[in-house]
C-alpha cells in the first residue's frame, strides 16, 4: 500500500435503487402492491414495475388498507363473548385457513383483523390480503350487513384468486418465492367443531 495515494485505493460504489435490482420474491409489501393492482385493475405487474412501486421505508402500519395479522378472536369480537358471532365466522370461513373480520373505527375507514388457523401458510396470508383489499375497494354501505359483505368478498375471492395467481406467474412471480409470515400466536384451534381447518 506504500506509495499509493488515498484516492487510488477508493473504489467507486454505485448502489442501484430498488427498481434496478431483480427481486422476484414476494414479501408483504410486494404482495400488497400485486393484490391492490389485481383487485383494482385486474392486472398484476411484473417484478420491475412492482419494485419501482415498493417504498421500502414505509412501515406496515401506515399502509392502506390497515390489516392486523395474528389478532385474537376476543379482539375481533370487541371483547364480547358471542357464541353466535364465533359460529357465524367459523361457518363463513370453513374453507379458508384464516378468519378475517372488520373493526369499525367510527367515521374512519375500517381496519381488517386476521386470525389464522393451525394449518395456515403463506398462501393463507396472501388470500386474506386479497380479501382485505377487495373489502377496502368495495366499501360497506351504512345499512348493509357486515356478514353479507364478508360473504360477498369470499365469493369474489373464490372467483378471482386463481386468476390472480395465474397472472402472477405470467408476470414472472414464482409461487415458491412467496414469503409471507404466518404469526405464531394466536392460532385458532377448532377442536370442538366438526369443521375443516
XYZ file of N, CA and C in Angstrom:
591
model
N 0.818 -1.189 0.000
C 0.000 0.000 0.000
C 0.861 1.252 0.000
N 2.174 1.081 0.337
C 3.054 2.240 0.363
C 3.167 2.814 -1.030
N 3.154 4.097 -1.121
C 3.311 4.769 -2.393
C 1.993 5.038 -3.103
N 0.882 4.491 -2.619
C -0.410 4.767 -3.253
C -1.049 5.973 -2.589
N -1.650 6.754 -3.386
C -2.373 7.898 -2.817
C -3.743 7.418 -2.360
N -4.321 8.066 -1.378
C -5.625 7.653 -0.857
C -6.699 7.596 -1.946
N -6.612 8.451 -2.946
C -7.651 8.480 -3.965
C -7.620 7.257 -4.869
N -6.465 6.604 -5.007
C -6.408 5.434 -5.877
C -6.847 4.164 -5.169
N -6.938 4.191 -3.836
C -7.349 2.983 -3.118
C -8.859 2.936 -2.888
N -9.567 4.000 -3.196
C -11.017 4.011 -3.021
C -11.690 3.458 -4.268
N -12.675 2.655 -4.051
C -13.445 2.102 -5.155
C -14.783 2.811 -5.188
N -15.164 3.218 -6.348
C -16.446 3.883 -6.505
C -17.555 2.844 -6.414
N -18.449 3.040 -5.447
C -19.568 2.130 -5.288
C -20.828 2.780 -5.823
N -21.516 2.042 -6.608
C -22.791 2.501 -7.134
C -23.864 1.568 -6.600
N -24.745 2.085 -5.785
C -25.808 1.279 -5.217
C -27.059 1.520 -6.037
N -27.555 0.468 -6.695
C -28.753 0.647 -7.506
C -29.975 0.868 -6.630
N -30.963 1.604 -7.177
C -32.186 1.745 -6.401
C -32.983 0.439 -6.514
N -34.044 0.342 -5.734
C -34.801 -0.898 -5.633
C -35.356 -1.370 -6.971
N -35.679 -0.437 -7.879
C -36.273 -0.820 -9.154
C -35.258 -1.462 -10.095
N -33.960 -1.308 -9.815
C -32.944 -1.846 -10.702
C -32.475 -3.247 -10.301
N -32.854 -3.684 -9.112
C -32.435 -4.994 -8.626
C -33.568 -5.983 -8.886
N -33.285 -7.086 -9.560
C -34.362 -8.034 -9.866
C -34.787 -8.833 -8.635
N -35.870 -8.398 -7.996
C -36.425 -9.091 -6.833
C -37.717 -9.765 -7.262
N -37.737 -11.065 -7.324
C -38.986 -11.745 -7.661
C -39.587 -12.453 -6.456
N -39.006 -12.251 -5.276
C -39.573 -12.810 -4.054
C -40.738 -11.935 -3.623
N -41.756 -12.565 -3.087
C -42.944 -11.833 -2.666
C -42.931 -11.692 -1.152
N -42.681 -10.465 -0.689
C -42.796 -10.153 0.728
C -44.139 -9.441 0.925
N -44.422 -8.989 2.122
C -45.725 -8.398 2.409
C -45.974 -7.118 1.621
N -44.975 -6.254 1.507
C -45.184 -5.000 0.763
C -45.417 -5.267 -0.716
N -44.651 -6.168 -1.293
C -44.858 -6.508 -2.710
C -46.212 -7.189 -2.899
N -46.580 -8.057 -1.959
C -47.888 -8.718 -2.055
C -49.004 -7.684 -2.060
N -48.881 -6.652 -1.231
C -49.888 -5.589 -1.210
C -49.991 -4.900 -2.573
N -48.851 -4.625 -3.187
C -48.843 -3.957 -4.499
C -49.512 -4.847 -5.549
N -49.160 -6.126 -5.544
C -49.723 -7.063 -6.518
C -51.226 -7.220 -6.325
N -51.643 -7.406 -5.084
C -53.062 -7.581 -4.775
C -53.840 -6.316 -5.111
N -53.332 -5.161 -4.712
C -54.022 -3.895 -4.987
C -54.255 -3.722 -6.488
N -53.238 -4.036 -7.279
C -53.352 -3.911 -8.724
C -54.395 -4.877 -9.277
N -54.383 -6.108 -8.787
C -55.335 -7.094 -9.296
C -56.765 -6.745 -8.910
N -56.989 -6.354 -7.666
C -58.341 -6.029 -7.217
C -58.869 -4.791 -7.944
N -58.034 -3.786 -8.115
C -58.485 -2.532 -8.727
C -58.518 -2.573 -10.252
N -57.545 -3.256 -10.871
C -57.398 -3.177 -12.335
C -57.388 -4.529 -13.035
N -57.479 -5.615 -12.287
C -57.441 -6.981 -12.831
C -56.150 -7.267 -13.597
N -55.070 -6.647 -13.150
C -53.742 -6.901 -13.727
C -52.745 -7.080 -12.592
N -51.643 -7.767 -12.899
C -50.572 -7.958 -11.925
C -49.276 -7.481 -12.562
N -48.595 -6.521 -11.926
C -47.333 -6.032 -12.501
C -46.206 -7.046 -12.355
N -45.227 -6.958 -13.238
C -44.020 -7.761 -13.114
C -43.159 -7.218 -11.994
N -42.048 -7.907 -11.717
C -41.251 -7.508 -10.549
C -40.552 -6.168 -10.737
N -40.218 -5.769 -11.963
C -39.570 -4.470 -12.160
C -40.540 -3.352 -11.803
N -41.771 -3.416 -12.340
C -42.775 -2.392 -12.031
C -43.147 -2.415 -10.554
N -43.231 -3.609 -9.993
C -43.566 -3.730 -8.574
C -42.472 -3.123 -7.710
N -41.230 -3.418 -8.041
C -40.114 -2.872 -7.261
C -40.064 -1.357 -7.347
N -40.446 -0.804 -8.500
C -40.496 0.659 -8.632
C -41.548 1.250 -7.707
N -42.651 0.516 -7.506
C -43.727 0.999 -6.648
C -43.548 0.702 -5.177
N -42.551 -0.109 -4.850
C -42.338 -0.503 -3.453
C -41.526 0.563 -2.730
N -42.097 1.087 -1.669
C -41.384 2.040 -0.831
C -40.884 1.278 0.393
N -39.601 0.947 0.380
C -39.061 0.117 1.454
C -39.004 0.835 2.797
N -39.202 2.146 2.797
C -39.124 2.904 4.040
C -40.472 3.063 4.743
N -41.559 2.670 4.076
C -42.880 2.816 4.672
C -43.156 1.669 5.626
N -43.606 1.995 6.815
C -43.938 0.986 7.809
C -45.291 0.380 7.479
N -45.451 -0.889 7.806
C -46.688 -1.630 7.533
C -47.903 -0.936 8.142
N -47.763 -0.392 9.320
C -48.933 0.188 9.993
C -49.455 1.452 9.322
N -48.679 2.036 8.406
C -49.133 3.232 7.703
C -49.723 2.922 6.330
N -49.706 1.655 5.934
C -50.230 1.272 4.628
C -51.741 1.096 4.707
N -52.412 1.303 3.580
C -53.854 1.152 3.493
C -54.192 0.070 2.494
N -55.161 -0.755 2.775
C -55.956 -0.779 3.999
C -55.139 -1.256 5.187
N -55.614 -0.877 6.368
C -54.940 -1.286 7.594
C -55.335 -2.724 7.909
N -54.336 -3.602 8.020
C -54.578 -5.024 8.277
C -53.698 -5.451 9.445
N -54.313 -6.085 10.428
C -53.568 -6.629 11.560
C -53.640 -8.146 11.490
N -52.470 -8.780 11.417
C -52.393 -10.232 11.332
C -52.122 -10.826 12.714
N -52.681 -12.009 12.962
C -52.440 -12.696 14.235
C -53.231 -12.109 15.380
N -54.429 -11.633 15.096
C -55.269 -10.992 16.108
C -56.091 -12.048 16.844
N -56.172 -11.970 18.176
C -57.005 -12.928 18.913
C -58.491 -12.717 18.598
N -59.265 -13.788 18.649
C -60.709 -13.712 18.388
C -61.387 -12.720 19.336
N -60.908 -12.606 20.569
C -61.517 -11.685 21.531
C -61.494 -10.251 21.004
N -60.390 -9.873 20.346
C -60.308 -8.520 19.791
C -61.262 -8.375 18.608
N -61.368 -9.416 17.796
C -62.300 -9.372 16.672
C -63.722 -9.127 17.149
N -64.057 -9.735 18.266
C -65.416 -9.642 18.786
C -65.616 -8.405 19.651
N -64.591 -7.599 19.784
C -64.706 -6.384 20.581
C -64.892 -6.668 22.055
N -64.325 -7.767 22.527
C -64.444 -8.119 23.946
C -65.703 -8.898 24.270
N -66.632 -8.997 23.304
C -67.859 -9.739 23.544
C -67.585 -11.235 23.397
N -68.257 -12.013 24.210
C -68.148 -13.463 24.091
C -69.421 -13.955 23.417
N -69.545 -13.681 22.135
C -70.749 -14.009 21.400
C -70.579 -15.331 20.659
N -71.240 -16.357 21.159
C -71.196 -17.670 20.514
C -71.760 -17.564 19.106
N -72.799 -16.760 18.936
C -73.407 -16.583 17.616
C -72.391 -16.036 16.620
N -71.674 -14.983 17.001
C -70.687 -14.377 16.090
C -69.552 -15.344 15.786
N -69.048 -16.042 16.804
C -67.969 -17.002 16.590
C -68.430 -18.091 15.626
N -69.596 -18.651 15.864
C -70.112 -19.712 14.997
C -70.337 -19.211 13.574
N -70.821 -17.993 13.453
C -71.058 -17.428 12.110
C -69.738 -17.234 11.366
N -68.719 -16.728 12.054
C -67.409 -16.539 11.420
C -66.768 -17.877 11.058
N -66.858 -18.837 11.961
C -66.281 -20.166 11.699
C -66.967 -20.792 10.490
N -68.272 -20.675 10.415
C -69.008 -21.232 9.271
C -68.644 -20.485 7.979
N -68.573 -19.180 8.049
C -68.251 -18.367 6.867
C -66.870 -18.700 6.318
N -65.923 -18.965 7.213
C -64.528 -19.214 6.813
C -64.140 -20.696 6.886
N -65.112 -21.588 6.777
C -64.818 -23.019 6.916
C -63.873 -23.533 5.829
N -63.821 -22.882 4.679
C -62.951 -23.324 3.589
C -61.637 -22.546 3.517
N -61.419 -21.664 4.453
C -60.186 -20.871 4.490
C -59.368 -21.277 5.709
N -58.090 -20.944 5.691
C -57.201 -21.246 6.814
C -56.973 -19.999 7.673
N -57.902 -19.081 7.588
C -57.868 -17.850 8.374
C -59.298 -17.382 8.579
N -59.456 -16.421 9.480
C -60.720 -15.712 9.658
C -60.391 -14.228 9.651
N -61.118 -13.487 8.837
C -60.940 -12.045 8.733
C -62.216 -11.375 9.216
N -62.060 -10.356 10.018
C -63.216 -9.582 10.460
C -62.869 -8.103 10.346
N -63.886 -7.270 10.476
C -63.733 -5.833 10.277
C -63.910 -5.115 11.603
N -62.959 -4.256 11.905
C -63.062 -3.404 13.085
C -63.507 -2.039 12.600
N -64.709 -1.658 12.950
C -65.225 -0.351 12.543
C -64.629 0.713 13.456
N -64.037 1.706 12.858
C -63.362 2.739 13.639
C -64.105 4.062 13.537
N -65.397 4.036 13.833
C -66.196 5.252 13.764
C -66.277 5.761 12.338
N -65.924 7.024 12.137
C -66.004 7.617 10.800
C -64.772 7.298 9.958
N -63.738 6.731 10.592
C -62.535 6.369 9.839
C -62.788 5.109 9.022
N -61.895 4.860 8.082
C -62.043 3.640 7.308
C -61.792 2.439 8.212
N -62.398 1.306 7.882
C -62.271 0.133 8.754
C -60.866 -0.465 8.726
N -60.558 -1.169 9.795
C -59.320 -1.949 9.862
C -59.728 -3.415 9.760
N -58.862 -4.208 9.157
C -59.156 -5.624 8.960
C -58.301 -6.449 9.912
N -58.950 -7.340 10.633
C -58.302 -8.167 11.650
C -58.298 -9.604 11.159
N -57.134 -10.241 11.219
C -56.995 -11.599 10.701
C -56.402 -12.501 11.775
N -57.056 -13.626 11.998
C -56.505 -14.672 12.836
C -56.335 -15.910 11.953
N -55.335 -16.698 12.236
C -55.020 -17.844 11.392
C -55.332 -19.149 12.095
N -55.729 -20.124 11.289
C -55.969 -21.476 11.790
C -54.646 -22.223 11.806
N -54.633 -23.381 12.439
C -53.398 -24.141 12.637
C -52.631 -24.437 11.346
N -53.298 -24.742 10.276
C -52.629 -25.175 9.045
C -52.337 -24.021 8.078
N -52.389 -22.795 8.560
C -52.193 -21.633 7.684
C -50.782 -21.600 7.094
N -50.688 -21.071 5.872
C -49.428 -20.962 5.135
C -49.288 -19.552 4.576
N -48.205 -19.323 3.858
C -48.025 -18.043 3.162
C -49.186 -17.763 2.215
N -49.707 -18.816 1.583
C -50.839 -18.637 0.667
C -52.080 -18.189 1.425
N -52.245 -18.623 2.670
C -53.370 -18.173 3.502
C -53.252 -16.680 3.761
N -52.034 -16.221 4.048
C -51.798 -14.790 4.270
C -52.133 -14.024 2.997
N -51.698 -14.539 1.850
C -51.965 -13.875 0.573
C -53.458 -13.820 0.283
N -54.174 -14.894 0.565
C -55.631 -14.903 0.354
C -56.315 -13.875 1.260
N -55.892 -13.801 2.525
C -56.504 -12.831 3.438
C -56.191 -11.401 2.997
N -55.008 -11.199 2.469
C -54.616 -9.883 1.955
C -55.482 -9.498 0.764
N -55.710 -10.446 -0.142
C -56.564 -10.192 -1.311
C -57.970 -9.834 -0.858
N -58.500 -10.602 0.102
C -59.853 -10.330 0.597
C -59.937 -8.942 1.239
N -58.957 -8.581 2.041
C -58.968 -7.264 2.697
C -58.932 -6.141 1.665
N -58.143 -6.307 0.617
C -58.098 -5.273 -0.429
C -59.418 -5.199 -1.187
N -60.051 -6.347 -1.415
C -61.359 -6.332 -2.072
C -62.367 -5.580 -1.200
N -62.372 -5.869 0.108
C -63.283 -5.192 1.017
C -63.009 -3.689 1.062
N -61.737 -3.322 1.032
C -61.361 -1.902 1.034
C -61.851 -1.210 -0.238
N -61.751 -1.907 -1.347
C -62.173 -1.351 -2.644
C -63.698 -1.272 -2.759
N -64.406 -2.178 -2.109
C -65.873 -2.260 -2.168
C -66.429 -1.961 -0.776
N -66.367 -0.715 -0.392
C -66.721 -0.300 0.963
C -68.135 -0.709 1.374
N -68.279 -1.030 2.641
C -69.570 -1.377 3.224
C -70.452 -0.141 3.261
N -71.679 -0.314 2.787
C -72.637 0.801 2.828
C -73.284 0.835 4.208
N -73.732 2.002 4.657
C -74.213 2.158 6.042
C -75.252 1.137 6.498
N -76.178 0.756 5.664
C -77.244 -0.153 6.105
C -76.991 -1.611 5.740
N -75.835 -1.926 5.183
C -75.524 -3.295 4.783
C -75.081 -4.122 5.989
N -75.331 -5.414 5.914
C -74.921 -6.347 6.951
C -73.457 -6.730 6.730
N -72.651 -6.667 7.772
C -71.223 -6.952 7.656
C -70.973 -8.402 7.226
N -71.804 -9.330 7.668
C -71.606 -10.732 7.292
C -71.921 -10.965 5.814
N -72.937 -10.268 5.296
C -73.236 -10.359 3.858
C -72.074 -9.803 3.044
N -71.482 -8.721 3.535
C -70.335 -8.088 2.868
C -69.126 -9.030 2.865
N -68.870 -9.654 4.017
C -67.778 -10.635 4.095
C -68.031 -11.816 3.168
N -69.266 -12.286 3.141
C -69.606 -13.415 2.264
C -69.410 -13.042 0.791
N -69.809 -11.842 0.432
C -69.608 -11.366 -0.947
C -68.117 -11.318 -1.294
N -67.302 -10.884 -0.337
C -65.858 -10.817 -0.583
C -65.253 -12.208 -0.725
N -65.748 -13.175 0.041
C -65.259 -14.545 -0.076
C -65.671 -15.171 -1.410
N -66.853 -14.811 -1.900
C -67.278 -15.266 -3.231
C -66.350 -14.688 -4.292
N -66.038 -13.399 -4.173
C -65.105 -12.768 -5.120
C -63.735 -13.425 -5.034
N -63.289 -13.725 -3.825
C -62.002 -14.406 -3.634
C -62.008 -15.752 -4.351
N -63.077 -16.515 -4.177
C -63.194 -17.813 -4.834
C -63.215 -17.701 -6.347
N -63.845 -16.640 -6.852
C -63.969 -16.447 -8.303
C -62.700 -15.886 -8.942
N -61.940 -15.072 -8.205
C -60.868 -14.291 -8.833
C -59.449 -14.631 -8.376
N -59.297 -15.364 -7.275
C -57.954 -15.590 -6.749
C -57.107 -16.450 -7.681
N -57.694 -17.456 -8.311
C -56.931 -18.283 -9.248
C -56.402 -17.443 -10.414
N -57.225 -16.495 -10.879
C -56.775 -15.593 -11.944
C -55.599 -14.750 -11.454
N -55.669 -14.310 -10.209
C -54.575 -13.537 -9.613
C -53.281 -14.349 -9.621
N -53.350 -15.603 -9.178
C -52.164 -16.471 -9.158
C -51.649 -16.715 -10.572
N -52.558 -16.973 -11.522
C -52.151 -17.172 -12.919
C -51.441 -15.934 -13.461
N -51.994 -14.757 -13.161
C -51.367 -13.511 -13.625
C -50.019 -13.281 -12.953
N -49.911 -13.653 -11.687
C -48.612 -13.536 -11.006
C -47.567 -14.365 -11.737
N -47.908 -15.613 -12.017
C -46.967 -16.493 -12.717
C -46.639 -15.953 -14.099
N -47.646 -15.439 -14.810
C -47.430 -14.863 -16.135
C -46.534 -13.636 -16.104
N -46.556 -12.920 -14.975
C -45.736 -11.710 -14.829
C -44.344 -12.020 -14.280
N -44.044 -13.313 -14.078
C -42.699 -13.695 -13.643
C -42.535 -13.976 -12.163
N -43.625 -13.975 -11.394
C -43.559 -14.272 -9.964
C -43.654 -15.781 -9.765
N -42.830 -16.306 -8.892
C -42.768 -17.742 -8.629
C -43.495 -18.037 -7.321
N -44.493 -18.937 -7.363
C -45.250 -19.260 -6.147
C -44.363 -19.783 -5.027
N -43.271 -20.433 -5.377
C -42.377 -20.955 -4.336
C -41.571 -19.835 -3.676
N -41.668 -18.618 -4.214
C -40.946 -17.473 -3.659
C -41.870 -16.514 -2.907
N -43.032 -17.021 -2.480
C -43.954 -16.206 -1.682
C -43.605 -16.425 -0.214
N -43.075 -15.378 0.402
C -42.633 -15.465 1.799
C -43.447 -14.491 2.646
N -44.609 -14.945 3.078
C -45.478 -14.143 3.928
C -45.621 -14.884 5.251
N -45.121 -14.265 6.284
C -45.036 -14.921 7.593
C -46.412 -15.063 8.234
N -46.703 -16.282 8.662
C -47.904 -16.541 9.447
C -47.522 -16.340 10.908
N -48.200 -15.416 11.611
C -47.865 -15.218 13.022
C -48.037 -16.511 13.809
N -47.116 -16.763 14.734
C -47.169 -17.993 15.524
C -48.299 -17.956 16.548
N -48.577 -16.792 17.076
C -49.638 -16.651 18.078
C -50.490 -15.452 17.720
N -51.744 -15.439 18.035
C -52.517 -16.598 18.441
C -52.945 -17.407 17.214
N -53.127 -18.677 17.413
C -53.596 -19.569 16.365
C -54.955 -20.102 16.791
N -55.886 -20.047 15.885
C -57.233 -20.507 16.172
C -57.284 -22.021 16.038
N -57.674 -22.685 17.120
C -57.810 -24.144 17.119
C -59.295 -24.452 17.212
N -59.775 -25.224 16.270
C -61.202 -25.523 16.218
C -61.453 -26.994 16.540
N -60.973 -27.449 17.680
C -61.077 -28.858 18.045
C -62.513 -29.309 18.272
N -63.313 -28.429 18.859
C -64.657 -28.837 19.271
C -65.658 -28.813 18.131
N -65.271 -28.280 16.998
C -66.192 -28.172 15.881
C -65.846 -29.184 14.812
N -66.845 -29.642 14.122
C -66.627 -30.586 13.019
C -66.425 -29.785 11.743
N -65.331 -29.040 11.690
C -65.052 -28.142 10.571
C -63.699 -28.485 9.985
N -63.548 -28.223 8.701
C -62.242 -28.319 8.072
C -61.433 -27.088 8.469
N -60.184 -27.287 8.790
C -59.311 -26.157 9.068
C -58.262 -26.146 8.002
